[in-house]
PDB file of C-alpha atoms and ligand atoms in Angstrom:
ATOM      1  CA  ILE A   7       0.000   0.000   0.000  1.00 96.00           C
ATOM      2  CA  HIS A   8       2.820   2.339   0.937  1.00 97.00           C
ATOM      3  CA  ALA A   9       4.539   1.791  -2.435  1.00 97.00           C
ATOM      4  CA  ARG A  10       1.312   2.355  -4.362  1.00 97.00           C
ATOM      5  CA  VAL A  11       0.492   5.563  -2.440  1.00 98.00           C
ATOM      6  CA  GLU A  12       4.039   6.805  -2.973  1.00 98.00           C
ATOM      7  CA  ALA A  13       3.818   6.142  -6.729  1.00 98.00           C
ATOM      8  CA  ASN A  14       0.453   7.934  -6.942  1.00 97.00           C
ATOM      9  CA  PHE A  15       1.427  10.967  -4.862  1.00 96.00           C
ATOM     10  CA  PRO A  16       5.152  11.529  -5.400  1.00 96.00           C
ATOM     11  CA  ASP A  17       6.817  13.981  -2.981  1.00 94.00           C
ATOM     12  CA  ILE A  18       3.945  13.787  -0.508  1.00 96.00           C
ATOM     13  CA  PRO A  19       5.087  12.551   2.915  1.00 96.00           C
ATOM     14  CA  ILE A  20       3.333   9.359   4.056  1.00 97.00           C
ATOM     15  CA  SER A  21       2.985   8.194   7.630  1.00 97.00           C
ATOM     16  CA  TRP A  22       1.243   5.242   9.272  1.00 97.00           C
ATOM     17  CA  GLY A  23      -0.935   5.166  12.357  1.00 98.00           C
ATOM     18  CA  TYR A  24      -1.674   1.788  13.953  1.00 96.00           C
ATOM     19  CA  THR A  25      -4.998   1.729  15.780  1.00 95.00           C
ATOM     20  CA  SER A  26      -4.573  -1.709  17.367  1.00 93.00           C
ATOM     21  CA  VAL A  27      -3.006  -1.706  20.838  1.00 93.00           C
ATOM     22  CA  ALA A  28      -2.179  -5.417  20.497  1.00 93.00           C
ATOM     23  CA  ILE A  29      -0.220  -4.814  17.293  1.00 92.00           C
ATOM     24  CA  ARG A  30       1.668  -1.866  18.820  1.00 94.00           C
ATOM     25  CA  ARG A  31       2.652  -4.053  21.804  1.00 95.00           C
ATOM     26  CA  LYS A  32       3.811  -6.795  19.464  1.00 94.00           C
ATOM     27  CA  TYR A  33       6.070  -4.374  17.561  1.00 94.00           C
ATOM     28  CA  LYS A  34       7.373  -2.839  20.763  1.00 93.00           C
ATOM     29  CA  ALA A  35       8.402  -6.290  21.995  1.00 96.00           C
ATOM     30  CA  GLN A  36      10.474  -6.586  18.804  1.00 96.00           C
ATOM     31  CA  ASP A  37      12.029  -3.135  19.421  1.00 95.00           C
ATOM     32  CA  LYS A  38      10.289  -1.732  16.356  1.00 94.00           C
ATOM     33  CA  GLU A  39       8.845   1.744  16.514  1.00 90.00           C
ATOM     34  CA  ILE A  40       5.313   2.201  15.218  1.00 95.00           C
ATOM     35  CA  ASN A  41       2.942   5.056  15.971  1.00 97.00           C
ATOM     36  CA  SER A  42      -0.605   5.144  17.206  1.00 97.00           C
ATOM     37  CA  LEU A  43      -2.975   7.259  15.101  1.00 98.00           C
ATOM     38  CA  PRO A  44      -2.892  10.335  17.432  1.00 98.00           C
ATOM     39  CA  THR A  45       0.925  10.150  17.570  1.00 98.00           C
ATOM     40  CA  ALA A  46       1.237   9.850  13.782  1.00 98.00           C
ATOM     41  CA  ILE A  47      -1.092  12.849  13.303  1.00 98.00           C
ATOM     42  CA  SER A  48       0.640  15.023  15.891  1.00 97.00           C
ATOM     43  CA  LYS A  49       4.045  14.210  14.397  1.00 97.00           C
ATOM     44  CA  SER A  50       2.838  15.499  11.001  1.00 97.00           C
ATOM     45  CA  MET A  51       1.556  18.600  12.784  1.00 96.00           C
ATOM     46  CA  ASP A  52       5.017  19.141  14.324  1.00 96.00           C
ATOM     47  CA  GLU A  53       6.533  18.699  10.867  1.00 96.00           C
ATOM     48  CA  GLU A  54       4.346  21.637   9.761  1.00 96.00           C
ATOM     49  CA  VAL A  55       2.212  19.653   7.372  1.00 97.00           C
ATOM     50  CA  THR A  56      -0.667  21.970   6.416  1.00 97.00           C
ATOM     51  CA  HIS A  57      -3.043  19.549   4.682  1.00 97.00           C
ATOM     52  CA  LEU A  58      -3.486  16.015   5.925  1.00 98.00           C
ATOM     53  CA  ALA A  59      -5.549  13.261   4.268  1.00 98.00           C
ATOM     54  CA  VAL A  60      -6.353  10.255   6.447  1.00 98.00           C
ATOM     55  CA  GLN A  61      -7.258   6.990   4.742  1.00 98.00           C
ATOM     56  CA  PRO A  62      -8.505   4.229   7.035  1.00 98.00           C
ATOM     57  CA  LEU A  63      -8.013   0.645   5.846  1.00 97.00           C
ATOM     58  CA  HIS A  64     -11.230  -0.585   7.417  1.00 97.00           C
ATOM     59  CA  ILE A  65     -13.851  -2.393   5.388  1.00 97.00           C
ATOM     60  CA  ILE A  66     -17.050  -1.177   7.077  1.00 98.00           C
ATOM     61  CA  PRO A  67     -17.755   1.975   9.117  1.00 98.00           C
ATOM     62  CA  GLY A  68     -17.967   0.191  12.489  1.00 98.00           C
ATOM     63  CA  TYR A  69     -16.654   1.061  15.953  1.00 98.00           C
ATOM     64  CA  GLU A  70     -13.003   1.094  14.888  1.00 97.00           C
ATOM     65  CA  PHE A  71     -13.779   3.589  12.130  1.00 98.00           C
ATOM     66  CA  GLU A  72     -15.756   5.749  14.578  1.00 98.00           C
ATOM     67  CA  ASP A  73     -12.678   5.859  16.810  1.00 98.00           C
ATOM     68  CA  VAL A  74     -10.673   7.153  13.843  1.00 98.00           C
ATOM     69  CA  GLN A  75     -13.391   9.768  13.159  1.00 98.00           C
ATOM     70  CA  ARG A  76     -13.196  10.971  16.768  1.00 98.00           C
ATOM     71  CA  THR A  77      -9.404  11.152  16.692  1.00 98.00           C
ATOM     72  CA  VAL A  78      -9.395  13.091  13.426  1.00 98.00           C
ATOM     73  CA  SER A  79     -12.061  15.539  14.663  1.00 97.00           C
ATOM     74  CA  ALA A  80     -10.054  16.185  17.828  1.00 96.00           C
ATOM     75  CA  PHE A  81      -7.215  17.428  15.589  1.00 97.00           C
ATOM     76  CA  ARG A  82      -9.609  19.775  13.755  1.00 95.00           C
ATOM     77  CA  HIS A  83      -9.690  21.878  16.922  1.00 89.00           C
ATOM     78  CA  MET A  84      -5.937  22.085  17.586  1.00 93.00           C
ATOM     79  CA  PRO A  85      -4.513  25.611  17.832  1.00 93.00           C
ATOM     80  CA  LYS A  86      -1.781  26.145  15.187  1.00 93.00           C
ATOM     81  CA  GLY A  87      -2.929  22.892  13.637  1.00 94.00           C
ATOM     82  CA  PHE A  88      -3.631  21.827  10.076  1.00 97.00           C
ATOM     83  CA  THR A  89      -5.249  24.124   7.527  1.00 97.00           C
ATOM     84  CA  GLU A  90      -7.237  21.088   6.479  1.00 97.00           C
ATOM     85  CA  ILE A  91      -7.551  17.521   7.687  1.00 97.00           C
ATOM     86  CA  SER A  92      -9.737  15.151   5.707  1.00 97.00           C
ATOM     87  CA  LEU A  93     -10.914  11.642   6.432  1.00 98.00           C
ATOM     88  CA  SER A  94     -11.868   9.159   3.718  1.00 98.00           C
ATOM     89  CA  PRO A  95     -14.495   6.513   4.365  1.00 97.00           C
ATOM     90  CA  PRO A  96     -13.783   2.784   4.667  1.00 97.00           C
ATOM     91  CA  LEU A  97     -14.379   0.524   1.621  1.00 98.00           C
ATOM     92  CA  LEU A  98     -18.101   0.075   2.292  1.00 98.00           C
ATOM     93  CA  PHE A  99     -20.068   3.181   3.235  1.00 97.00           C
ATOM     94  CA  SER A 100     -22.758   3.839   0.601  1.00 97.00           C
ATOM     95  CA  GLN A 101     -24.901   2.134  -2.025  1.00 97.00           C
ATOM     96  CA  SER A 102     -22.377   2.892  -4.783  1.00 97.00           C
ATOM     97  CA  SER A 103     -19.476   1.612  -2.652  1.00 98.00           C
ATOM     98  CA  LEU A 104     -21.358  -1.693  -2.366  1.00 97.00           C
ATOM     99  CA  HIS A 105     -21.290  -2.001  -6.161  1.00 98.00           C
ATOM    100  CA  ARG A 106     -17.603  -1.050  -6.333  1.00 98.00           C
ATOM    101  CA  VAL A 107     -16.570  -3.564  -3.667  1.00 98.00           C
ATOM    102  CA  GLY A 108     -18.852  -6.207  -5.209  1.00 98.00           C
ATOM    103  CA  ASN A 109     -17.242  -5.728  -8.625  1.00 98.00           C
ATOM    104  CA  ALA A 110     -13.768  -5.852  -7.074  1.00 98.00           C
ATOM    105  CA  LEU A 111     -14.669  -9.166  -5.376  1.00 98.00           C
ATOM    106  CA  LEU A 112     -15.832 -10.550  -8.747  1.00 98.00           C
ATOM    107  CA  GLN A 113     -12.352  -9.724 -10.062  1.00 98.00           C
ATOM    108  CA  ILE A 114     -10.543 -11.693  -7.352  1.00 98.00           C
ATOM    109  CA  LEU A 115     -12.557 -14.929  -7.655  1.00 98.00           C
ATOM    110  CA  PRO A 116     -10.170 -17.922  -7.572  1.00 97.00           C
ATOM    111  CA  SER A 117      -9.130 -18.567 -11.169  1.00 96.00           C
ATOM    112  CA  LYS A 118      -9.410 -22.369 -10.919  1.00 95.00           C
ATOM    113  CA  ARG A 119     -12.964 -22.266  -9.633  1.00 97.00           C
ATOM    114  CA  SER A 120     -15.713 -23.712 -11.851  1.00 97.00           C
ATOM    115  CA  SER A 121     -19.206 -22.212 -11.793  1.00 96.00           C
ATOM    116  CA  ASP A 122     -20.750 -25.028  -9.687  1.00 97.00           C
ATOM    117  CA  GLU A 123     -18.244 -24.393  -6.891  1.00 98.00           C
ATOM    118  CA  ALA A 124     -19.036 -21.931  -4.102  1.00 98.00           C
ATOM    119  CA  VAL A 125     -16.967 -18.948  -3.004  1.00 98.00           C
ATOM    120  CA  LEU A 126     -17.481 -17.861   0.595  1.00 98.00           C
ATOM    121  CA  PHE A 127     -16.149 -14.415   1.508  1.00 98.00           C
ATOM    122  CA  LEU A 128     -15.616 -14.093   5.244  1.00 98.00           C
ATOM    123  CA  GLY A 129     -15.501 -10.723   6.981  1.00 98.00           C
ATOM    124  CA  HIS A 130     -14.957  -9.818  10.639  1.00 98.00           C
ATOM    125  CA  GLY A 131     -18.477  -8.939  11.777  1.00 98.00           C
ATOM    126  CA  THR A 132     -19.615  -6.696  14.645  1.00 98.00           C
ATOM    127  CA  ASN A 133     -22.745  -5.811  16.634  1.00 98.00           C
ATOM    128  CA  HIS A 134     -22.454  -2.275  15.168  1.00 98.00           C
ATOM    129  CA  PRO A 135     -25.310  -1.445  12.734  1.00 98.00           C
ATOM    130  CA  ALA A 136     -22.729  -1.192   9.905  1.00 98.00           C
ATOM    131  CA  ASN A 137     -22.572  -5.002  10.071  1.00 98.00           C
ATOM    132  CA  SER A 138     -25.572  -4.912   7.687  1.00 98.00           C
ATOM    133  CA  PHE A 139     -23.129  -4.162   4.855  1.00 98.00           C
ATOM    134  CA  TYR A 140     -22.194  -7.867   4.888  1.00 98.00           C
ATOM    135  CA  PRO A 141     -25.665  -9.260   4.097  1.00 98.00           C
ATOM    136  CA  ALA A 142     -26.182  -6.342   1.674  1.00 98.00           C
ATOM    137  CA  LEU A 143     -23.003  -7.351  -0.135  1.00 98.00           C
ATOM    138  CA  ALA A 144     -24.155 -10.985  -0.162  1.00 98.00           C
ATOM    139  CA  TYR A 145     -27.438  -9.910  -1.769  1.00 98.00           C
ATOM    140  CA  TRP A 146     -25.600  -7.870  -4.431  1.00 98.00           C
ATOM    141  CA  LEU A 147     -23.134 -10.692  -5.176  1.00 98.00           C
ATOM    142  CA  GLN A 148     -25.883 -13.308  -5.495  1.00 98.00           C
ATOM    143  CA  GLN A 149     -27.542 -11.251  -8.219  1.00 98.00           C
ATOM    144  CA  GLN A 150     -24.338 -11.729 -10.227  1.00 98.00           C
ATOM    145  CA  ASP A 151     -23.616 -15.341  -9.262  1.00 98.00           C
ATOM    146  CA  PRO A 152     -25.784 -17.444  -6.921  1.00 98.00           C
ATOM    147  CA  MET A 153     -22.743 -19.463  -5.762  1.00 98.00           C
ATOM    148  CA  LEU A 154     -21.179 -16.471  -3.960  1.00 98.00           C
ATOM    149  CA  PHE A 155     -21.721 -16.175  -0.205  1.00 98.00           C
ATOM    150  CA  VAL A 156     -20.743 -13.745   2.553  1.00 98.00           C
ATOM    151  CA  GLY A 157     -20.331 -14.676   6.210  1.00 98.00           C
ATOM    152  CA  THR A 158     -18.557 -13.227   9.246  1.00 98.00           C
ATOM    153  CA  VAL A 159     -16.259 -14.792  11.839  1.00 97.00           C
ATOM    154  CA  GLU A 160     -17.548 -12.803  14.840  1.00 97.00           C
ATOM    155  CA  TYR A 161     -21.171 -11.933  14.187  1.00 98.00           C
ATOM    156  CA  TRP A 162     -23.801 -12.506  11.472  1.00 98.00           C
ATOM    157  CA  PRO A 163     -24.260 -14.095   8.891  1.00 98.00           C
ATOM    158  CA  ASP A 164     -22.779 -16.812  11.125  1.00 98.00           C
ATOM    159  CA  GLN A 165     -21.689 -20.401  10.503  1.00 98.00           C
ATOM    160  CA  ASP A 166     -25.164 -21.939  10.924  1.00 97.00           C
ATOM    161  CA  THR A 167     -26.723 -19.453   8.501  1.00 98.00           C
ATOM    162  CA  ILE A 168     -24.072 -19.999   5.840  1.00 98.00           C
ATOM    163  CA  ARG A 169     -23.926 -23.785   6.310  1.00 97.00           C
ATOM    164  CA  SER A 170     -27.605 -24.159   5.522  1.00 97.00           C
ATOM    165  CA  GLN A 171     -27.218 -21.905   2.444  1.00 98.00           C
ATOM    166  CA  LEU A 172     -24.245 -23.943   1.230  1.00 98.00           C
ATOM    167  CA  LEU A 173     -26.021 -27.273   1.813  1.00 97.00           C
ATOM    168  CA  LYS A 174     -28.938 -26.040  -0.338  1.00 98.00           C
ATOM    169  CA  SER A 175     -26.588 -24.776  -3.070  1.00 98.00           C
ATOM    170  CA  GLY A 176     -25.412 -28.240  -4.139  1.00 96.00           C
ATOM    171  CA  ALA A 177     -21.751 -27.148  -4.139  1.00 98.00           C
ATOM    172  CA  ASN A 178     -19.081 -29.778  -3.402  1.00 98.00           C
ATOM    173  CA  ARG A 179     -16.121 -27.454  -3.167  1.00 98.00           C
ATOM    174  CA  VAL A 180     -16.048 -24.143  -1.249  1.00 98.00           C
ATOM    175  CA  TYR A 181     -13.320 -21.533  -1.622  1.00 98.00           C
ATOM    176  CA  LEU A 182     -12.847 -19.603   1.622  1.00 98.00           C
ATOM    177  CA  VAL A 183     -11.752 -16.051   0.860  1.00 98.00           C
ATOM    178  CA  PRO A 184     -11.051 -13.558   3.683  1.00 98.00           C
ATOM    179  CA  LEU A 185     -13.001 -10.302   3.384  1.00 98.00           C
ATOM    180  CA  LEU A 186     -10.355  -8.807   5.649  1.00 98.00           C
ATOM    181  CA  THR A 187      -7.671  -6.220   4.931  1.00 97.00           C
ATOM    182  CA  VAL A 188      -4.913  -8.575   6.064  1.00 96.00           C
ATOM    183  CA  ALA A 189      -4.986 -12.353   6.412  1.00 96.00           C
ATOM    184  CA  GLY A 190      -3.912 -12.448  10.064  1.00 92.00           C
ATOM    185  CA  ILE A 191      -5.128 -14.431  13.031  1.00 90.00           C
ATOM    186  CA  HIS A 192      -8.803 -14.438  11.976  1.00 93.00           C
ATOM    187  CA  ALA A 193      -7.915 -15.856   8.547  1.00 95.00           C
ATOM    188  CA  GLN A 194      -5.365 -18.366   9.819  1.00 94.00           C
ATOM    189  CA  GLY A 195      -7.298 -19.486  12.905  1.00 94.00           C
ATOM    190  CA  ASP A 196     -11.041 -18.801  12.474  1.00 96.00           C
ATOM    191  CA  ILE A 197     -11.382 -19.298   8.715  1.00 97.00           C
ATOM    192  CA  ALA A 198      -8.755 -21.907   7.869  1.00 97.00           C
ATOM    193  CA  GLY A 199      -6.874 -24.198  10.210  1.00 90.00           C
ATOM    194  CA  LYS A 200      -7.296 -27.332  12.303  1.00 92.00           C
ATOM    195  CA  ASP A 201      -9.306 -25.814  15.162  1.00 95.00           C
ATOM    196  CA  PRO A 202     -12.549 -27.878  15.234  1.00 97.00           C
ATOM    197  CA  GLU A 203     -14.545 -24.607  15.344  1.00 96.00           C
ATOM    198  CA  SER A 204     -12.885 -23.072  12.283  1.00 98.00           C
ATOM    199  CA  TRP A 205     -14.997 -22.535   9.177  1.00 98.00           C
ATOM    200  CA  GLN A 206     -12.834 -24.998   7.303  1.00 98.00           C
ATOM    201  CA  SER A 207     -13.254 -27.781   9.924  1.00 98.00           C
ATOM    202  CA  THR A 208     -17.006 -27.183  10.277  1.00 98.00           C
ATOM    203  CA  LEU A 209     -17.641 -27.207   6.534  1.00 98.00           C
ATOM    204  CA  GLU A 210     -15.428 -30.259   6.056  1.00 98.00           C
ATOM    205  CA  ARG A 211     -17.537 -32.121   8.646  1.00 97.00           C
ATOM    206  CA  ASP A 212     -20.557 -31.221   6.480  1.00 97.00           C
ATOM    207  CA  GLY A 213     -18.834 -32.943   3.565  1.00 97.00           C
ATOM    208  CA  PHE A 214     -17.565 -29.911   1.656  1.00 98.00           C
ATOM    209  CA  GLU A 215     -14.091 -29.791   0.202  1.00 98.00           C
ATOM    210  CA  CYS A 216     -12.602 -26.489   1.391  1.00 98.00           C
ATOM    211  CA  VAL A 217      -9.963 -24.452  -0.380  1.00 98.00           C
ATOM    212  CA  PRO A 218      -8.788 -21.574   1.842  1.00 98.00           C
ATOM    213  CA  VAL A 219      -7.264 -18.605   0.021  1.00 97.00           C
ATOM    214  CA  LEU A 220      -5.126 -16.951   2.694  1.00 95.00           C
ATOM    215  CA  LYS A 221      -4.675 -13.518   1.160  1.00 97.00           C
ATOM    216  CA  GLY A 222      -5.872 -10.240   2.622  1.00 98.00           C
ATOM    217  CA  LEU A 223      -7.633  -7.670   0.424  1.00 98.00           C
ATOM    218  CA  ALA A 224      -4.579  -5.405   0.758  1.00 97.00           C
ATOM    219  CA  GLU A 225      -2.633  -7.983  -1.295  1.00 97.00           C
ATOM    220  CA  TYR A 226      -4.800  -7.353  -4.379  1.00 98.00           C
ATOM    221  CA  ASP A 227      -4.121  -4.351  -6.627  1.00 97.00           C
ATOM    222  CA  THR A 228      -7.865  -4.191  -7.339  1.00 98.00           C
ATOM    223  CA  PHE A 229      -8.527  -3.329  -3.694  1.00 98.00           C
ATOM    224  CA  ILE A 230      -5.586  -0.955  -3.310  1.00 98.00           C
ATOM    225  CA  ASP A 231      -7.088   0.855  -6.336  1.00 98.00           C
ATOM    226  CA  LEU A 232     -10.313   1.385  -4.366  1.00 97.00           C
ATOM    227  CA  TRP A 233      -8.460   2.837  -1.359  1.00 96.00           C
ATOM    228  CA  LEU A 234      -6.349   5.024  -3.662  1.00 97.00           C
ATOM    229  CA  ASP A 235      -9.464   6.370  -5.434  1.00 96.00           C
ATOM    230  CA  GLN A 236     -10.877   7.447  -2.075  1.00 94.00           C
ATOM    231  CA  LEU A 237      -7.576   8.965  -1.010  1.00 95.00           C
TER     232      LEU A 237
HETATM  233 CO1   CO B 317     -11.141  -9.429  15.719  1.00 76.77          CO
END
């Protein structure tokens, strides 16, 4: 992402803010310096940046995005602060973004897949109302191809919901594709993997052949294009 942003906006300084406390601790333990979002923003302020554009890498506008909104608005009120600070939305935030993300997902379908095989995109999921983007995306995708499904690892559509849809679909093979920015612990533990509760184990017990695709959306140029367009 850094390389693509740099190529698109040459000579513009780029900095990273890490919102996850767990990730910052992990880096600290390895003696690597990474900044929280407020630290990254205040450092740019100290460097006399006048205009700052913030691009979150979230997928839906849930609680984590709201935290970013609150942090960015706090900096709008700083004396001797930025002339302008803008915040782009996450990937899904409007009706038209649903179509854009849907089309991007159609472009990353596994190339070996035949049309009678299912593709299950798995997002994070949350009890925030923005969770409804997942079933909305599923509805949009199924208009294009009835063998495309969307579930979440933490909320709804959950395993039971998706299992019954898959059993009705007649598919034998299911590709498991993370609808996550990076394929980290949720992809490697909750989606794929030997844990008896993982999506892979559960679906295999139902008789499906599972093919996990352990790549985060940030590894596809198609998705970086979407973030870059917003930026
Ligand atoms: Co999580």
